[in-house]
PDB file of C-alpha atoms and ligand atoms in Angstrom:
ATOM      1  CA  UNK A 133      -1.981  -9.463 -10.009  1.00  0.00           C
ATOM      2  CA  UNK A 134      -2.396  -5.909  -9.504  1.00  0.00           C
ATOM      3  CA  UNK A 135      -3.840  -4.125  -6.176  1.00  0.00           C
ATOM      4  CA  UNK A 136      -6.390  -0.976  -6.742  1.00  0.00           C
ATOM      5  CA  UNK A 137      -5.253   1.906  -4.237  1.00  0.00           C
ATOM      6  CA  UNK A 138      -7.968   3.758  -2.663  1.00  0.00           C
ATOM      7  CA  UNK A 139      -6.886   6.877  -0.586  1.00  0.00           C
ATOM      8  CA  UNK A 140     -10.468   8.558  -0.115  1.00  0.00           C
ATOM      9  CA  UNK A 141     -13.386   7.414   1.877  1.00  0.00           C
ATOM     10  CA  UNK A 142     -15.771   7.683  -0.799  1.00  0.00           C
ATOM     11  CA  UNK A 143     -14.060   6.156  -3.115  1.00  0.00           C
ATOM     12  CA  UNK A 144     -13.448   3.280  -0.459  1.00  0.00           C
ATOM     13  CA  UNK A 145     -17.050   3.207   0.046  1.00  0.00           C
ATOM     14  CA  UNK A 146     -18.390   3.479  -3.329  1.00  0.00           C
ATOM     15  CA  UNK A 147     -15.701   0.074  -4.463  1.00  0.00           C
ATOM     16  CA  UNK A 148     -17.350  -1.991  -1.956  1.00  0.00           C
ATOM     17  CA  UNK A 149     -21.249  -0.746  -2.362  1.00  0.00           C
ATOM     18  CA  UNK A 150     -20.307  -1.769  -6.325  1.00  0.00           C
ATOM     19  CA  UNK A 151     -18.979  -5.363  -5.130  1.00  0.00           C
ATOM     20  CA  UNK A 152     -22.715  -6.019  -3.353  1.00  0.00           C
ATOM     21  CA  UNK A 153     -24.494  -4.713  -6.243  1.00  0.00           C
ATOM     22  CA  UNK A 154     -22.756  -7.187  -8.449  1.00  0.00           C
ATOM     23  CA  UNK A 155     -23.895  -9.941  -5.100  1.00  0.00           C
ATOM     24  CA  UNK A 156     -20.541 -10.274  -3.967  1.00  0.00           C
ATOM     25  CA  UNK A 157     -19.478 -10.653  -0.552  1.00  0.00           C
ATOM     26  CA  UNK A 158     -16.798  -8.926   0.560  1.00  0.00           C
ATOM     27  CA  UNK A 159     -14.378  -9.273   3.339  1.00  0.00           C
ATOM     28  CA  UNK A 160     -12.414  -6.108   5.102  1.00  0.00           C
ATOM     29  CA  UNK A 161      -8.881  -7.073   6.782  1.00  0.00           C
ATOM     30  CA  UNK A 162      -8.209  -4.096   8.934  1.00  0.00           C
ATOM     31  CA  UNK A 163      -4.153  -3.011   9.388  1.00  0.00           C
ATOM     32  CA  UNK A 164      -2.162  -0.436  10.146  1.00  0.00           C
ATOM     33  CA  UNK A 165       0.455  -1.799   7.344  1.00  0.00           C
ATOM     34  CA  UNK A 166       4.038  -2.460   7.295  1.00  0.00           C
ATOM     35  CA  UNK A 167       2.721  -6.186   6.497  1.00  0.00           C
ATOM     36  CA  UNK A 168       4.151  -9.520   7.058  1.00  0.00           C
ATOM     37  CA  UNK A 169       2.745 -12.774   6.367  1.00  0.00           C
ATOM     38  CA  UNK A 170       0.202 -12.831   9.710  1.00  0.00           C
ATOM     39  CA  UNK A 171      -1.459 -10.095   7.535  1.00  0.00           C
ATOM     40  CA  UNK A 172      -1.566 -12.180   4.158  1.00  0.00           C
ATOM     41  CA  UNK A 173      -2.869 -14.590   6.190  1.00  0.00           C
ATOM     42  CA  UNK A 174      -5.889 -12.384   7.378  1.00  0.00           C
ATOM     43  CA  UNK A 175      -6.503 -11.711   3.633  1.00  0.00           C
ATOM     44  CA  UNK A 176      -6.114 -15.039   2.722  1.00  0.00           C
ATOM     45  CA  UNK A 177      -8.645 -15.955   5.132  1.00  0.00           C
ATOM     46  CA  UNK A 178     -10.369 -13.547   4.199  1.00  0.00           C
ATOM     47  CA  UNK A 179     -10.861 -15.292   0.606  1.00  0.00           C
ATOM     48  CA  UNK A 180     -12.551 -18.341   2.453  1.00  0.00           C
ATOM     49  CA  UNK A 181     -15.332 -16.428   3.474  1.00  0.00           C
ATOM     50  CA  UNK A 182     -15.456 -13.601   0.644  1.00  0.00           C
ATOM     51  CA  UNK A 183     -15.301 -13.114  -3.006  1.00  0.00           C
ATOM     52  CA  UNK A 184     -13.724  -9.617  -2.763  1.00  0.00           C
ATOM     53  CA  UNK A 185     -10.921  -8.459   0.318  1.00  0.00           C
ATOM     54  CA  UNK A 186     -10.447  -5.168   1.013  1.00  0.00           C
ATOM     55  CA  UNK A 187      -7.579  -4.217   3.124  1.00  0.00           C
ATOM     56  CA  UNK A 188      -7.208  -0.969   5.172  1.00  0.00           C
ATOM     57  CA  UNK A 189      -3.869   0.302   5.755  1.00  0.00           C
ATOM     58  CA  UNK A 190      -3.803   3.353   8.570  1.00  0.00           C
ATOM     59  CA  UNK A 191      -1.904   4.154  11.289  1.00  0.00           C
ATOM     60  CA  UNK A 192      -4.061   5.224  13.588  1.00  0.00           C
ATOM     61  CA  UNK A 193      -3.448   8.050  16.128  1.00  0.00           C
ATOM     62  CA  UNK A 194      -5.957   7.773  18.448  1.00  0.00           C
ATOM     63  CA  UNK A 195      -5.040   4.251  19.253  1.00  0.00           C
ATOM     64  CA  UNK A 196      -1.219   6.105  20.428  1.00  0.00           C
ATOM     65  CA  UNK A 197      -0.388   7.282  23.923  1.00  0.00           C
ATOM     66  CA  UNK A 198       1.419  10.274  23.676  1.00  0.00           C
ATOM     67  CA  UNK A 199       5.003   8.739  24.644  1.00  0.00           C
ATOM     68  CA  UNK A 200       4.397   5.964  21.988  1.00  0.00           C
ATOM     69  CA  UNK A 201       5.535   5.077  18.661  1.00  0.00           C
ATOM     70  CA  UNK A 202       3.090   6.873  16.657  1.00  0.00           C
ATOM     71  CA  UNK A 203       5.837   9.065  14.439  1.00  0.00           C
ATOM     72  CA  UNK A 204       8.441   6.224  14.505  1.00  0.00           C
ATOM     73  CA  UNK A 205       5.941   3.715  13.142  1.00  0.00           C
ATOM     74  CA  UNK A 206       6.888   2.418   9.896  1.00  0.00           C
ATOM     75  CA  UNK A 207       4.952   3.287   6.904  1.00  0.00           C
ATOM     76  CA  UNK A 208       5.467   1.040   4.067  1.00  0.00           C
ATOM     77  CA  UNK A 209       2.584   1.473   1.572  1.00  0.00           C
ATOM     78  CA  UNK A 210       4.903   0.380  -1.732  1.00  0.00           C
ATOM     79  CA  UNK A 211       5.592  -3.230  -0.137  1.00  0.00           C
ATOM     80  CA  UNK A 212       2.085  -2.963   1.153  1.00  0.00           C
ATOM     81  CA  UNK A 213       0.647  -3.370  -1.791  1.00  0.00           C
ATOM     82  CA  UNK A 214       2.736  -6.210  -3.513  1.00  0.00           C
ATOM     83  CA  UNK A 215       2.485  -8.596  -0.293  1.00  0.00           C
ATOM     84  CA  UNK A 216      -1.236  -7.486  -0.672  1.00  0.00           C
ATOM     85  CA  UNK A 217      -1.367  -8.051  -4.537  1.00  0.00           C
ATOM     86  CA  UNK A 218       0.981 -11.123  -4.335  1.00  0.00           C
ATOM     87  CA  UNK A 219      -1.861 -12.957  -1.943  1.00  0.00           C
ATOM     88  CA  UNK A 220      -4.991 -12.112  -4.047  1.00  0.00           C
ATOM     89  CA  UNK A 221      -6.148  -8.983  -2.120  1.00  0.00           C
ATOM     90  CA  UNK A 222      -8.690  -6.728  -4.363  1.00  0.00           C
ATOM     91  CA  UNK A 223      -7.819  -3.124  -2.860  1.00  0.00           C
ATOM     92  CA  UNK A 224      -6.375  -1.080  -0.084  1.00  0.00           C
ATOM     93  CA  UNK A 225      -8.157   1.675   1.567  1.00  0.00           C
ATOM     94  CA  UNK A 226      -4.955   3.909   2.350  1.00  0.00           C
ATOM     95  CA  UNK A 227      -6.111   7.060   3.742  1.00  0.00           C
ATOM     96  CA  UNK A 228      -3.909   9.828   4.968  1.00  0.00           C
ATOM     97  CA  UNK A 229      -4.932  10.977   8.826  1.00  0.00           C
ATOM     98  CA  UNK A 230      -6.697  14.364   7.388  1.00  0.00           C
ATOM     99  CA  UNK A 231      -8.934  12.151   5.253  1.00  0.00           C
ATOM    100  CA  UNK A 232      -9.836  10.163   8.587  1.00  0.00           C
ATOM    101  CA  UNK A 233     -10.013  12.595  10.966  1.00  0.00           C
ATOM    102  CA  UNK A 234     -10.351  15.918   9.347  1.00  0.00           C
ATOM    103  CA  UNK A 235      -9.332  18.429  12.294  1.00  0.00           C
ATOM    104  CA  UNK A 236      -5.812  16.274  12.600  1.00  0.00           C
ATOM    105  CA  UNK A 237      -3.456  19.143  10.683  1.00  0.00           C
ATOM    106  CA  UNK A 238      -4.516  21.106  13.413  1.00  0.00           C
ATOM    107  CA  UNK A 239      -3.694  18.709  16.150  1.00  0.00           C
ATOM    108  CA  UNK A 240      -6.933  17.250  16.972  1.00  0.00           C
ATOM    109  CA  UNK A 241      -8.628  13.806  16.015  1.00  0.00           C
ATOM    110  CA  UNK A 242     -12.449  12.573  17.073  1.00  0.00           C
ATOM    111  CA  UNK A 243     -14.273  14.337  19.260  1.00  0.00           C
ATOM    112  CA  UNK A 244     -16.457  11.460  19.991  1.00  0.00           C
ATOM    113  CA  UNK A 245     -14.687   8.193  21.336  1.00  0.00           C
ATOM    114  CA  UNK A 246     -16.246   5.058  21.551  1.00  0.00           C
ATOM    115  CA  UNK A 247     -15.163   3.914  25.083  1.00  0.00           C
ATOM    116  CA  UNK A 248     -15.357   0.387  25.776  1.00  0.00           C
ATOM    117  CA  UNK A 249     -15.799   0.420  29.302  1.00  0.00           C
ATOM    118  CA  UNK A 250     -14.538  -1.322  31.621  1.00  0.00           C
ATOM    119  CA  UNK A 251     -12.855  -4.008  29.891  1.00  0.00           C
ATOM    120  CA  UNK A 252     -10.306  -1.175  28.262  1.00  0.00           C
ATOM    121  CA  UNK A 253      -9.341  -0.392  31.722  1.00  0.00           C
ATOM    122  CA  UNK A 254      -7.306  -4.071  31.957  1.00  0.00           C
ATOM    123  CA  UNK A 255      -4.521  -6.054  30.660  1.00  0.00           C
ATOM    124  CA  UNK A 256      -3.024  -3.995  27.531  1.00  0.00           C
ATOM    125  CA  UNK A 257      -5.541  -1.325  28.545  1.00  0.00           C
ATOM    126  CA  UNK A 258      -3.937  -0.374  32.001  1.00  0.00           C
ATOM    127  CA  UNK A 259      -0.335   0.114  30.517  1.00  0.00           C
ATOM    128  CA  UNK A 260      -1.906   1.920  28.002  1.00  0.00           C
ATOM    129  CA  UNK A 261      -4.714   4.556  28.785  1.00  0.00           C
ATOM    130  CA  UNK A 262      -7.119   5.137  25.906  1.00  0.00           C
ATOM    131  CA  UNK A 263      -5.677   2.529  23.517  1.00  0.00           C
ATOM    132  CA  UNK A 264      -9.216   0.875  23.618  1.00  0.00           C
ATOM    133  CA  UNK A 265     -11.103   3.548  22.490  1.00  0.00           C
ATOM    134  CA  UNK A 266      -8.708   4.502  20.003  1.00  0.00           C
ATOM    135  CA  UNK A 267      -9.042   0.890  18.587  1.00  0.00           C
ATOM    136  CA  UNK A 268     -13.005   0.918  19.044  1.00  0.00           C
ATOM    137  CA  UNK A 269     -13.015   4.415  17.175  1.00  0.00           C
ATOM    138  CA  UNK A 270     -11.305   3.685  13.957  1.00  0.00           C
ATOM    139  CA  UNK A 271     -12.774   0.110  13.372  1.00  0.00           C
ATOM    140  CA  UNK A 272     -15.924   1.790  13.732  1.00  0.00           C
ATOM    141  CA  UNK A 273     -15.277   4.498  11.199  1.00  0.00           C
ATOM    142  CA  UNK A 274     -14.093   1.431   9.194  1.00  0.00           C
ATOM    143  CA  UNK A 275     -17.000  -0.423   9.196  1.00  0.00           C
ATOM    144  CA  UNK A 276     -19.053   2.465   8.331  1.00  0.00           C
ATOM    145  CA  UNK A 277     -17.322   3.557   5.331  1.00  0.00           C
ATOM    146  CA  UNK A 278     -16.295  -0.528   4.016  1.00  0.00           C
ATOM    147  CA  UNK A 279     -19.964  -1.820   5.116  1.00  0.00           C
ATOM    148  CA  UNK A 280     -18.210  -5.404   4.302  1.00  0.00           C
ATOM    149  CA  UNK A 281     -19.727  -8.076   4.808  1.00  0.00           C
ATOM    150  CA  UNK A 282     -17.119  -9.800   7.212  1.00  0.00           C
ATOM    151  CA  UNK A 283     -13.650  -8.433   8.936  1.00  0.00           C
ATOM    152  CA  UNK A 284     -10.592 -10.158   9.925  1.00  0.00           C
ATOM    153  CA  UNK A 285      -8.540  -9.570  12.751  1.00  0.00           C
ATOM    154  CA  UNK A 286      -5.597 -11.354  14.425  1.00  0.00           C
ATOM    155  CA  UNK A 287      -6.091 -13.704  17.416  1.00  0.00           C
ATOM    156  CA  UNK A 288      -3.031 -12.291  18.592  1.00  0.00           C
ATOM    157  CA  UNK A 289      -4.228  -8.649  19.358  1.00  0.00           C
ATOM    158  CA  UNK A 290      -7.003 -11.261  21.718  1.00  0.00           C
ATOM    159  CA  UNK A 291      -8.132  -7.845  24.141  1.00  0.00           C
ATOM    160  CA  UNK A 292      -8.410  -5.911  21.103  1.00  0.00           C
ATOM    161  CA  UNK A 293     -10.720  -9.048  19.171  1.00  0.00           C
ATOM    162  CA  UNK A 294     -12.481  -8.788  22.474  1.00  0.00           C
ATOM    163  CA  UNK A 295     -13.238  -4.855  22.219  1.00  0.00           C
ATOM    164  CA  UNK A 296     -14.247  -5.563  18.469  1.00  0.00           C
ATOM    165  CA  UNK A 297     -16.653  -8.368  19.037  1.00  0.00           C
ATOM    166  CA  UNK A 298     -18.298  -6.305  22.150  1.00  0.00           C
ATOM    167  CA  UNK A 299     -18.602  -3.472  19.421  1.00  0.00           C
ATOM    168  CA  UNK A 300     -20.135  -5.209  17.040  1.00  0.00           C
ATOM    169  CA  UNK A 301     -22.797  -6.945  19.423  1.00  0.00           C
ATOM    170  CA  UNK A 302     -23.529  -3.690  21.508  1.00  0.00           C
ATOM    171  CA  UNK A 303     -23.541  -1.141  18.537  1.00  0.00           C
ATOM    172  CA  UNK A 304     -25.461  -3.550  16.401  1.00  0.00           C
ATOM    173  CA  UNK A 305     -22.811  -3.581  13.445  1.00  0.00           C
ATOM    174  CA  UNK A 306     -23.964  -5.882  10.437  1.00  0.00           C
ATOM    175  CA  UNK A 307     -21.013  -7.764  10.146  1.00  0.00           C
ATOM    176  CA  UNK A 308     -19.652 -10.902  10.654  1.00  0.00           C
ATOM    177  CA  UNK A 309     -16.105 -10.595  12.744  1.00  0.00           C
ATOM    178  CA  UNK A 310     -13.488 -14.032  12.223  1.00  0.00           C
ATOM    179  CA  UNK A 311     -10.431 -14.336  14.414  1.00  0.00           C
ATOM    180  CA  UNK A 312      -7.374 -15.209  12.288  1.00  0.00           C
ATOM    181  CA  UNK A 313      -4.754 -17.930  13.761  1.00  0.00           C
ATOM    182  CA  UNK A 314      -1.136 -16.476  15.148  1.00  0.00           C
ATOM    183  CA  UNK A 315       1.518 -16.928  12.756  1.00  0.00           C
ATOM    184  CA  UNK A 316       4.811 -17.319  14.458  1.00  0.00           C
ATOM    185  CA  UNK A 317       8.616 -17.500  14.084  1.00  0.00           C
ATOM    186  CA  UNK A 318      10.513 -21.129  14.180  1.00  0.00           C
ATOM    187  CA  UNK A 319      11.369 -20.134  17.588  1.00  0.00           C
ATOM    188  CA  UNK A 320       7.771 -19.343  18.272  1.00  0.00           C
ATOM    189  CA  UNK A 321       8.202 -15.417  18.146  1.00  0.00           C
ATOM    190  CA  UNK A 322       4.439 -14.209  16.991  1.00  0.00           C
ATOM    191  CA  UNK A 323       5.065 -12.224  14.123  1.00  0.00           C
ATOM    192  CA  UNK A 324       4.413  -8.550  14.884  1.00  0.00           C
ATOM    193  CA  UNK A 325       5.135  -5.486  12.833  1.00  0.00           C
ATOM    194  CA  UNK A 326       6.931  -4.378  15.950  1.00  0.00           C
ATOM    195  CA  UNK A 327       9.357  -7.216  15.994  1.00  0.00           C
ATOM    196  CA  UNK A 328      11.683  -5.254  13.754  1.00  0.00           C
ATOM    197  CA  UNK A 329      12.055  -2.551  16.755  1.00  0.00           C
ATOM    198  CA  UNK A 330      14.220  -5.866  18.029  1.00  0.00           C
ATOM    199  CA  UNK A 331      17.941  -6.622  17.316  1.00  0.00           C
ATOM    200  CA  UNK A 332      18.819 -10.070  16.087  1.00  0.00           C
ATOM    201  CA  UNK A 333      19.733 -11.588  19.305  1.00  0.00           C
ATOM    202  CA  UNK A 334      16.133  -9.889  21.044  1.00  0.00           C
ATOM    203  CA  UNK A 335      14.415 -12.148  18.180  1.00  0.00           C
ATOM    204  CA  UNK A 336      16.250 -15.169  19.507  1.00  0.00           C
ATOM    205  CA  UNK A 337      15.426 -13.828  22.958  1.00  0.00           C
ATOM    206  CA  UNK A 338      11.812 -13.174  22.581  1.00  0.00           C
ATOM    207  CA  UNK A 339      10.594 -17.005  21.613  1.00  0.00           C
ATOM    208  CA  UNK A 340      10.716 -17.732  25.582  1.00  0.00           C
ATOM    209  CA  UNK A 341       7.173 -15.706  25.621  1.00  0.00           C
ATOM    210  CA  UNK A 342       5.572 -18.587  23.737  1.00  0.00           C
ATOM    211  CA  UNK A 343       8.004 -21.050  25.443  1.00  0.00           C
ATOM    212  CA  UNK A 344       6.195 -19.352  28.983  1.00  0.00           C
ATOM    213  CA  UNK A 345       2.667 -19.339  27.192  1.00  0.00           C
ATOM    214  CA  UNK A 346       2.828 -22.937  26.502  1.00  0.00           C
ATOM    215  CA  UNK A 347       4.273 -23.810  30.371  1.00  0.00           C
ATOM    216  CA  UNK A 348       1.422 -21.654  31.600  1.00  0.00           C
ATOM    217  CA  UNK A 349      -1.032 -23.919  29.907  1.00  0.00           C
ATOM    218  CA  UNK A 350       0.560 -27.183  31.071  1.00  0.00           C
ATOM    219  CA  UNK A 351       0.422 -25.795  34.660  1.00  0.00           C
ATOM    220  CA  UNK A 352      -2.678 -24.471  34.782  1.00  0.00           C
ATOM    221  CA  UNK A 353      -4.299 -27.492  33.092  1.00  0.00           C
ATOM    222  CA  UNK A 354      -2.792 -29.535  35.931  1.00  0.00           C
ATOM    223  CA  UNK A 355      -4.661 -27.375  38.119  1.00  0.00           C
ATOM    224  CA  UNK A 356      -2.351 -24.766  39.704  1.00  0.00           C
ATOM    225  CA  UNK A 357      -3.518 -21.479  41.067  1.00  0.00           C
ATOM    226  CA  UNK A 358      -2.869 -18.728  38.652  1.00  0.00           C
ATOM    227  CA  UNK A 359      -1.511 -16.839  41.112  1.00  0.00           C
ATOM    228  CA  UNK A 360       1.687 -18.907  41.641  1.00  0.00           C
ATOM    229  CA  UNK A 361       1.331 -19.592  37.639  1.00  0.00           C
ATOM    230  CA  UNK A 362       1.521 -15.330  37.493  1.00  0.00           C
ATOM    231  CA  UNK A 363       4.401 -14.979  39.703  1.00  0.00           C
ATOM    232  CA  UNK A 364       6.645 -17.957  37.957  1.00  0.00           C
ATOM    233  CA  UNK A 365       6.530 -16.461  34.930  1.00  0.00           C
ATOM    234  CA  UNK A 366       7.002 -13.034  35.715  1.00  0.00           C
ATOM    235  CA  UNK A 367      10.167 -13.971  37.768  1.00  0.00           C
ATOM    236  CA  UNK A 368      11.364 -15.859  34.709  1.00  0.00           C
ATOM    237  CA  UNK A 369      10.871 -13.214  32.091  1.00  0.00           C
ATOM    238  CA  UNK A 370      12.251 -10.459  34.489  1.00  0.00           C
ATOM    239  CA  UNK A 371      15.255 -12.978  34.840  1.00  0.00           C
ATOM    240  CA  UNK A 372      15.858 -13.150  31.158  1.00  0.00           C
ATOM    241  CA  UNK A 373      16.235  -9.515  30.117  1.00  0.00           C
ATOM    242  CA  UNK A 374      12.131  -8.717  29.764  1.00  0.00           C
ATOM    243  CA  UNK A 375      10.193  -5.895  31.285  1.00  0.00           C
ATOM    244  CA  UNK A 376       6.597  -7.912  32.127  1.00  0.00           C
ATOM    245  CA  UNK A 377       3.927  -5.508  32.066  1.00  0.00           C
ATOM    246  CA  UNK A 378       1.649  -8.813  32.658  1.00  0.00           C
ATOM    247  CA  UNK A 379       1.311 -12.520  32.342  1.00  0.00           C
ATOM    248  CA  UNK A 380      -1.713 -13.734  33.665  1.00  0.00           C
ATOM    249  CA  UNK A 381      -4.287 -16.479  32.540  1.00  0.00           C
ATOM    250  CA  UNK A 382      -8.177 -15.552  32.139  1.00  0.00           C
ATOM    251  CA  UNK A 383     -11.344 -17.236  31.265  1.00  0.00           C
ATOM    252  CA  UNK A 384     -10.913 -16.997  27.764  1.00  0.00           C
ATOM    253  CA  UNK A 385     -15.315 -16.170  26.713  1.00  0.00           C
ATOM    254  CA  UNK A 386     -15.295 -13.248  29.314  1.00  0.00           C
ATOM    255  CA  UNK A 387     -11.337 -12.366  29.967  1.00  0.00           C
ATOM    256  CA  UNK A 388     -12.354 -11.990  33.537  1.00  0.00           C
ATOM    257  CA  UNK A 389     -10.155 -14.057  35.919  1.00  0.00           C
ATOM    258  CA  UNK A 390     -10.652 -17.496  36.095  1.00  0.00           C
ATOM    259  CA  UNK A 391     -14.111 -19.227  38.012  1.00  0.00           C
ATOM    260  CA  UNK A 392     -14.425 -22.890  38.874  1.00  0.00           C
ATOM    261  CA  UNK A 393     -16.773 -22.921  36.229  1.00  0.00           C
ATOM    262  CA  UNK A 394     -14.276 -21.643  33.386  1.00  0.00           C
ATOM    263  CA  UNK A 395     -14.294 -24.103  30.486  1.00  0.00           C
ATOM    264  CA  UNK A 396     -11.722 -22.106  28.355  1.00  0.00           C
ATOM    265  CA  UNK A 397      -8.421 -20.021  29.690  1.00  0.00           C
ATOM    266  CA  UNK A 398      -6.227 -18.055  27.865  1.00  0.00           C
ATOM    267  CA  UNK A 399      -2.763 -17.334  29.187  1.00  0.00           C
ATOM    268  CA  UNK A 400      -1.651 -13.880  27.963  1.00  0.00           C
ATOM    269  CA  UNK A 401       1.445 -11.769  28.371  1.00  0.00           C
ATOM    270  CA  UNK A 402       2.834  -8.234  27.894  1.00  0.00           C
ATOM    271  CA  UNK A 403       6.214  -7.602  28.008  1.00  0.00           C
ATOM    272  CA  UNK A 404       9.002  -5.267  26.931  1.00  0.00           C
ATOM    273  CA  UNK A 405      12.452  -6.052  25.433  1.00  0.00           C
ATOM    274  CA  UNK A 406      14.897  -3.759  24.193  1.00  0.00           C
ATOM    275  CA  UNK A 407      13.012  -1.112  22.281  1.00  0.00           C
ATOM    276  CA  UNK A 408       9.712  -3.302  21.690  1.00  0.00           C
ATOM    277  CA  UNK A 409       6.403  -4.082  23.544  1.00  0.00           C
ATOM    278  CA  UNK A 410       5.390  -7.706  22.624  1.00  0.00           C
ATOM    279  CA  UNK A 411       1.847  -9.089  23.441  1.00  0.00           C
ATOM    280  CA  UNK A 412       1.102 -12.565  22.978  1.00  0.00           C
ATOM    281  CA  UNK A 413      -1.730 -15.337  23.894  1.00  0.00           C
ATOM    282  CA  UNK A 414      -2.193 -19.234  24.053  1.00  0.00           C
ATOM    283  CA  UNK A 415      -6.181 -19.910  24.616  1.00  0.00           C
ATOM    284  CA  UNK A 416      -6.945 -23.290  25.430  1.00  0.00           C
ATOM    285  CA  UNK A 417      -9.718 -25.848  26.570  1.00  0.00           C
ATOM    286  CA  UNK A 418      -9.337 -26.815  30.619  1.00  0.00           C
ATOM    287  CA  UNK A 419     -10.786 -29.834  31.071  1.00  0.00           C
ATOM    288  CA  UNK A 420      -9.922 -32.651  28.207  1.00  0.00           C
TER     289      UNK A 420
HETATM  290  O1  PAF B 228      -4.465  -4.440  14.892  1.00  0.00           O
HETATM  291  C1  PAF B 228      -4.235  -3.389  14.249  1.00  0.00           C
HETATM  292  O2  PAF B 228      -3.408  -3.364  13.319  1.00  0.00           O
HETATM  293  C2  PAF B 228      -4.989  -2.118  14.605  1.00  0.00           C
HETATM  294  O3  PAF B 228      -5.178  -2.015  15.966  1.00  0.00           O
HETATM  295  C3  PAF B 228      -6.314  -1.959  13.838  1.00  0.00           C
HETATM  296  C4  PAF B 228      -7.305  -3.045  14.199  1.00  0.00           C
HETATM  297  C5  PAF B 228      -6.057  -1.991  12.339  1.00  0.00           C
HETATM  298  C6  PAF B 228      -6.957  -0.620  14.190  1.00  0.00           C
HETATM  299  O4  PAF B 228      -6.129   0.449  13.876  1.00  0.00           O
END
């Protein structure tokens, strides 16, 4: 199957006005490309809920600190498009950064940021100043020119489904959001575009962050403080090579820390390893 290329907004937003005419629903999976199969699997999920996916592919500046890998990352639109095409996608919206933010030859981007407040200040947020907003921004724009009907994003980016889902309740966005399941390596890697930054041995390396996800579940379901649950795991990452930026375990429904009334927890980490930043997340009930 084929894969219709959009690279202009209107055209983007005419294609998916046409699909509701006809009383379609469609479905918009969000990326900034260089796919692997966690992204088929957004589309594909995307299917169960839709009769037409649209997938963006943009990498998107505002989202980069300055000492990031904005330039470095890779841009892949070719292979896009078959992995796209090979799991029933409809079209990709694949704008260039002038049709998205029309001052950006000139070095600038949006003048107007959504901030997310507080919540953008935390976790990924506080290792990486204005990542948030940058995230908040261009699913905005994306929702205003794909007016879909649902979008799809990865459980694993959990802040970022967070910042989404508080945008679309708080700005009043008519559109449904679904959280897709973390596909992983056999060794439990979570696959990330960024995993490729990684030499073979890192990849072998990097499975203890599930391996320290899954102990910080076991041990906080037994009821230990998260503090000592914290410190455990940062010792053992920092032991094996990793740079933690966090590992910590929130109440999963408000990612604040933890209450005695907390039903759900999710145990998250940050962490570097050679040239990469990996995030991952377990959530999880508390009480059987
Ligand atoms: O998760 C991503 O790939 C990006 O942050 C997103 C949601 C496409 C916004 O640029």
């Amino acid at each position: 199957m084929s894969i219709e290329t959009l690279h202009t907004i209107a055209e983007a937003r005419a294609r998916v006005l046409q699909w509701q005419r006809e009383g379609l629903k469609v479905a918009l999976t969000p990326t900034m490309g260089n796919l692997h199969s966690g992204h088929a699997s957004l589309v594909q999920l995307g299917l169960q809920h839709a009769d037409r996916v649209i997938a963006s592919v943009f990498v998107n500046p505002t989202q980069f600190g300055p000492n990031e890998d904005f330039d470095r990352y890779p841009r892949t639109l070719k292979a896009d498009e078959d992995l796209l095409a090979s799991v029933g996608c409809h079209a990709v919206f694949a704008p260039s950064a002038v049709e998205m933010y029309p001052d950006f030859a000139s070095g600038k981007t949006n003048t107007l940021l959504i901030e997310p407040g507080p919540i953008a200040a935390e976790l990924c947020g506080e290792f990486r100043p204005g990542h948030f907003a940058g995230v908040a921004t261009v699913v905005a724009k994306l929702f205003n020119i794909m007016p879909a009907d649902v979008a799809v994003f990865g459980e694993k980016d959990f802040q970022q489904l967070f910042v989404i889902r508080q945008l679309v309740r708080e700005l009043n966005f008519p559109i449904k959001i679904i959280g897709a399941p973390t596909v992983r390596e056999a060794n439990g890697l979570a696959k990330s575009s960024r995993n490729q930054y990684l030499s073979a041995e890192e990849r072998e390396q990097a499975g203890l962050i599930y391996q320290c996800l899954q102990s910080m579940r076991e041990h906080c379901q037994a009821g230990r403080a998260s503090s000592e649950i914290e410190s455990t795991v940062h010792a053992r990452l920092s032991e094996r090579g990793f740079k933690p930026d966090y590992a910590t375990v929130r109440d999963a429904h408000s990612l604040a820390s933890l209450q005695a009334g907390s039903t759900h927890a999710v145990a998250l980490i940050a962490a570097r390893l050679g040239r990469a930043r990996l995030i991952d997340n377990l959530s999880f009930a508390l009480h059987a």
